[in-house]
XYZ file of C-alpha atoms in Angstrom:
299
model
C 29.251 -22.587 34.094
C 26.216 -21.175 32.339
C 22.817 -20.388 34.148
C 21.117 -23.047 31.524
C 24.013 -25.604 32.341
C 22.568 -25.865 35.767
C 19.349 -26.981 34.999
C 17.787 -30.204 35.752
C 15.467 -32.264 33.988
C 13.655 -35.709 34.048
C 13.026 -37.152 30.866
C 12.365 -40.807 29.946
C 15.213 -43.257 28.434
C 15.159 -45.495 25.197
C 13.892 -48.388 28.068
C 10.654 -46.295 29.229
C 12.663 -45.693 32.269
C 12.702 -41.977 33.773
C 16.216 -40.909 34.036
C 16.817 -37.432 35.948
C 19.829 -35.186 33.804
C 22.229 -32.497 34.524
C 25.684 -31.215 33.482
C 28.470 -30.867 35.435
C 32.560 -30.822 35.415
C 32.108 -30.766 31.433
C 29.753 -34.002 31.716
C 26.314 -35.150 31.422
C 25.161 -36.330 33.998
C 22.225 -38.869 35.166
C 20.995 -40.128 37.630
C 18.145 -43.181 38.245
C 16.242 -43.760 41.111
C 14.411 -47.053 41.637
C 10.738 -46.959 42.131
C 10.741 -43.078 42.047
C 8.029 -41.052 40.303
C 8.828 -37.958 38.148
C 7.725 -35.553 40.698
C 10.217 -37.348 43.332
C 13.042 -37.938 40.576
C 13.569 -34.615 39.575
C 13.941 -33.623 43.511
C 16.620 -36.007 44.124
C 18.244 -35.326 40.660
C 18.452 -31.609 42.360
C 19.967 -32.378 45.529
C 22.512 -34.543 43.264
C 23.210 -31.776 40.929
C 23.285 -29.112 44.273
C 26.384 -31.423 45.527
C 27.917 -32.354 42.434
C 28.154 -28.176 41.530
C 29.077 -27.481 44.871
C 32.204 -29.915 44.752
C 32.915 -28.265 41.452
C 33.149 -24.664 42.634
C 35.081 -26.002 45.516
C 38.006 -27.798 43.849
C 37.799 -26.680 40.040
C 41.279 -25.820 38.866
C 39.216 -23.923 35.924
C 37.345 -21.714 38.069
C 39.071 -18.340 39.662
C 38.459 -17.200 43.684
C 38.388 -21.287 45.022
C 40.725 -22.606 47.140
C 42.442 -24.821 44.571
C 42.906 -21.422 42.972
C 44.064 -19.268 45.911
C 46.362 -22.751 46.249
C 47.977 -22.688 42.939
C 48.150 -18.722 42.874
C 49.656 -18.339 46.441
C 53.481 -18.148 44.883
C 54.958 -20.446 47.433
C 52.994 -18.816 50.253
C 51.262 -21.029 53.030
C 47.236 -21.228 52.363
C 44.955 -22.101 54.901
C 42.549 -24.670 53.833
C 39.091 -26.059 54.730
C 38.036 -29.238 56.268
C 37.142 -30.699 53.583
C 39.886 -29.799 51.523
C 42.332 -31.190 54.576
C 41.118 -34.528 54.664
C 41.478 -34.608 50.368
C 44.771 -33.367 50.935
C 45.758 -36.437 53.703
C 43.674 -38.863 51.190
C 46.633 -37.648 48.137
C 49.568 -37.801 50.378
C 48.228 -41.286 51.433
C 47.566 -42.206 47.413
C 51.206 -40.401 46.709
C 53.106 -42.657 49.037
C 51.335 -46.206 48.725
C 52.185 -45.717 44.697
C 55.170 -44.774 45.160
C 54.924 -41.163 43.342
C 52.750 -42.661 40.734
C 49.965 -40.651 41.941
C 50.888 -36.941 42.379
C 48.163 -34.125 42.427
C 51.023 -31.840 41.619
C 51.057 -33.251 38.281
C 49.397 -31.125 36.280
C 51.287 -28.635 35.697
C 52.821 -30.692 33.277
C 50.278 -29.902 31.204
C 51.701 -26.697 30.212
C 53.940 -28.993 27.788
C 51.501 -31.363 26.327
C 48.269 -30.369 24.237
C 46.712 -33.852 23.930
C 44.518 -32.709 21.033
C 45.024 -35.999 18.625
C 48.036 -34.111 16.761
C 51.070 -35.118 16.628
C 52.990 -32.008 18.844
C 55.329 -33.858 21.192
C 56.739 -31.611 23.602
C 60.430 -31.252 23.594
C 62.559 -33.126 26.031
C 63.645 -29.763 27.488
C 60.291 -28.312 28.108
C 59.425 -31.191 30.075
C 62.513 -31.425 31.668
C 62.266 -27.142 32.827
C 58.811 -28.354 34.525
C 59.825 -31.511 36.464
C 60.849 -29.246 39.601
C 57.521 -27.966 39.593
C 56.036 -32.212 40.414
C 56.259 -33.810 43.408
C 54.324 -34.481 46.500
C 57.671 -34.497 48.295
C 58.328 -31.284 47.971
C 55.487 -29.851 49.601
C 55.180 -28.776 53.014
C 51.541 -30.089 54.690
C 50.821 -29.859 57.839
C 46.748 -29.843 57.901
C 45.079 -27.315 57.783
C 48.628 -25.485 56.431
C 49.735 -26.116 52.880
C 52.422 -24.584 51.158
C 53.565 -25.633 47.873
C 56.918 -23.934 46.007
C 56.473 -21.284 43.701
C 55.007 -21.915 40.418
C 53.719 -24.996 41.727
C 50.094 -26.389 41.272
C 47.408 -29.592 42.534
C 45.272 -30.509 41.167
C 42.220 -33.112 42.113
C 41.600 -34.501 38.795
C 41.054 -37.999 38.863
C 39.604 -38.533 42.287
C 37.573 -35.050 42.549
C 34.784 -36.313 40.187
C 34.563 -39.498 41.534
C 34.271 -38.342 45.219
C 31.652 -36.035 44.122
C 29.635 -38.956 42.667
C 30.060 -40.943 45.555
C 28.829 -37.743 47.891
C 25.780 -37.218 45.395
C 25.009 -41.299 45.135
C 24.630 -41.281 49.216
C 22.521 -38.282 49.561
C 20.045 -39.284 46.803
C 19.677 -42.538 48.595
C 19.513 -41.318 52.181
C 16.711 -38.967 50.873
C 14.602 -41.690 49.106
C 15.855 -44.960 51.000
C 15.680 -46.672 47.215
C 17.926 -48.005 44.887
C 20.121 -45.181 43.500
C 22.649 -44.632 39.819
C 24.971 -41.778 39.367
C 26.579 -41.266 36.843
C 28.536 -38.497 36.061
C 30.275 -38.716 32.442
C 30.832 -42.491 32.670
C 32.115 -42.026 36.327
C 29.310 -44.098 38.383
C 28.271 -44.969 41.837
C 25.079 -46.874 43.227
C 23.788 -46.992 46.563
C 22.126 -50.859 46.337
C 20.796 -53.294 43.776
C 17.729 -52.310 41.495
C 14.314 -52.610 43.537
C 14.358 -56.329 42.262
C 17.648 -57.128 43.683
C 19.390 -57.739 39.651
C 22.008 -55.503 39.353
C 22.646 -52.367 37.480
C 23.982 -53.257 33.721
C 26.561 -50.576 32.876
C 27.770 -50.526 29.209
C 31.718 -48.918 29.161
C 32.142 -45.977 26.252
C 34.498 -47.499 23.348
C 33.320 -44.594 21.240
C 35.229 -44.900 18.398
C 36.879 -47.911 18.925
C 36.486 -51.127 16.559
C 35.454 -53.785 19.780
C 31.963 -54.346 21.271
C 31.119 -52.407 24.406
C 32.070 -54.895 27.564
C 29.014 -55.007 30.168
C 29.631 -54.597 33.979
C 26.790 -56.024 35.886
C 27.121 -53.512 39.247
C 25.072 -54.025 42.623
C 26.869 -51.610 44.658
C 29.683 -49.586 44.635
C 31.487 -47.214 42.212
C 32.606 -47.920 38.364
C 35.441 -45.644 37.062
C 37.354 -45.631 33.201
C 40.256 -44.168 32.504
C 41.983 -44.364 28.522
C 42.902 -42.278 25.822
C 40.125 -42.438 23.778
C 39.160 -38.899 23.179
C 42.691 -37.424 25.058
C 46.139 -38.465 22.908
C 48.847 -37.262 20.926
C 50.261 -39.248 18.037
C 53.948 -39.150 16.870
C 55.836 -41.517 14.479
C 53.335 -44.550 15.019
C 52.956 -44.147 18.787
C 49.810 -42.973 20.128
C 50.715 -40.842 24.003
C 47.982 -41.110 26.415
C 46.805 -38.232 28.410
C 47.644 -39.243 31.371
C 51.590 -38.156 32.711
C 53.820 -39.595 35.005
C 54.901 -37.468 37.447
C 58.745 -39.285 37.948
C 59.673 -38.869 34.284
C 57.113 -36.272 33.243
C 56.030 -38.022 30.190
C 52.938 -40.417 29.150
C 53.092 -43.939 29.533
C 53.122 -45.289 26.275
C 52.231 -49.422 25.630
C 49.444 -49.762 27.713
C 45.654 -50.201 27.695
C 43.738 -47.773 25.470
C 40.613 -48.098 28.121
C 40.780 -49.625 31.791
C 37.182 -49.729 33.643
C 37.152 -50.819 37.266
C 34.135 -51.982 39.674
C 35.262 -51.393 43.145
C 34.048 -50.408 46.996
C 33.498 -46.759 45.695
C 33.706 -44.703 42.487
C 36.843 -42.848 44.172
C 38.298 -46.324 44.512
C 37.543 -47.073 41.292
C 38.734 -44.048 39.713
C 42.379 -44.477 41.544
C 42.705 -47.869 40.671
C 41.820 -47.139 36.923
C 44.137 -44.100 36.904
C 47.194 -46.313 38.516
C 46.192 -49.193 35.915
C 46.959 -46.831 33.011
C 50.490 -45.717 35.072
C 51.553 -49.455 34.271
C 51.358 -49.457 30.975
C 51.676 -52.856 29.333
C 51.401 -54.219 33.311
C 48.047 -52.797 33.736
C 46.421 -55.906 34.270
C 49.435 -57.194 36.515
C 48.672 -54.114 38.234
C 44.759 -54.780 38.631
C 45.219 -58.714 39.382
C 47.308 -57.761 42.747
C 44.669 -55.821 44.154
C 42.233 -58.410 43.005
C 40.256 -55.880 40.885
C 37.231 -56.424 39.284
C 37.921 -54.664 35.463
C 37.426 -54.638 31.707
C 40.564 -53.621 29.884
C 40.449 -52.619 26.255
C 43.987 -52.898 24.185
């Protein structure tokens, strides 16, 4: 990350409204603050950018010397890891099990067959196939703070990292102020209470580049989370692969929503829920109406 990328600024929005801005995990960022002045925004747009970098350098699979790193560089070694990473690591083996190895933060080493860069470059059965002992909560030994993964294995927080960071960021800005606060972190949101007024927060969902009008979620608390493969996809032969792998078969699941945006407790909820939605492919909504979630989903 670039000195300039970790500036802040406050700067006023199409509405007259001051919105403080920052960029982080490959994002903009923003973040509103009810009944705050520019002076008072651009502190608390700090402390949110402050927390938001600091999960970033924590658990970035991108950046070298973190402990995701010394975790997916440790060759089948045991790694000691920090609090904080411990209870993530409890939270993923919890996620793991109650979706029954839908959600696997081992996943992504799969990645090292698919490109999802819009072309039409289908791994081949084979490639994926050579990686599949590489995925699989199962077949790692944790035993907090101890984790040891086998060689050539990797996790990977994507998918509830951001979102946990928003929801850290969204709670600090509003213990700091004690007024309404909106993060939102590349379309990944959380707010600490309803605007000063007591309406809620109107959050428009990204179709970018898809031919349907962008659905509204009216949010008073809480976290909002999409997941889709809008600008992540491979096509092949009239079938368009989402980004987004599962770890039992290795391969994307293919019939299913192109966007699913959830409302829920948190933005961590939210972003699981969303994630898991995709898994089901054409049962996403299934999915989402058993856990009485409250979603959009774009086809």
């Amino acid at each position: 990350m670039s000195s300039q990328s970790r500036s802040v600024r406050v700067e006023a929005t199409a509405s007259g409204a001051l919105a403080g801005h920052f960029e982080a995990m490959a994002s903009p960022c923003e973040v509103l603050v009810d009944g705050a002045d520019a002076s008072m925004l651009r502190g608390l747009t700090e402390q949110v950018a402050e927390e938001v970098w600091r999960i970033e350098r924590h658990w970035s699979r991108y950046l070298p010397g973190n402990v995701v790193d010394c975790i997916n560089r440790a060759d089948g070694q045991p790694v000691e890891v920090d609090e904080e990473t411990g209870r993530f690591l409890d939270y993923a083996a919890r996620l793991w099990d109650i979706s029954d190895g839908l959600f696997d933060i081992t996943s992504g080493v799969l990645r090292r067959a698919f490109h999802f860069d819009g072309s039409d470059r289908l791994p081949s059965a084979e490639a994926v196939k050579a990686l599949l002992p590489l995925v699989g909560w199962d077949k790692v030994q944790w035993q907090s703070p101890m984790l040891q993964l086998l060689p050539g294995m990797q996790i990977d927080f994507g998918g509830i990292g951001k979102e946990y960071a928003v929801d850290r960021a969204c709670a600090i800005a509003a213990s700091a102020s004690g007024l309404p606060v909106l993060v939102n972190c590349g379309g990944d949101l959380a707010s600490s209470a309803p605007r000063a007024d007591g309406k809620p927060w109107m959050v428009g969902i990204d179709v970018q580049g898809m031919d349907v009008d962008a659905p509204v979620i009216a949010l008073h608390r809480g976290g909002i989370a999409s997941s889709g493969d809008v600008h992540r996809y491979l096509m092949k032969d009239g079938v368009r692969y989402p980004h987004v792998l599962d770890p039992r078969t290795g391969w994307p699941v293919t019939g299913g929503p192109r966007v699913v945006t959830v409302a829920a407790g948190s933005c961590t909820e939210a972003g699981v829920l969303s994630t898991l939605a995709l898994l089901h492919g054409a049962k996403a909504e299934q999915f989402l109406n058993e856990f009485a979630a409250e979603a959009k989903v774009i086809w």
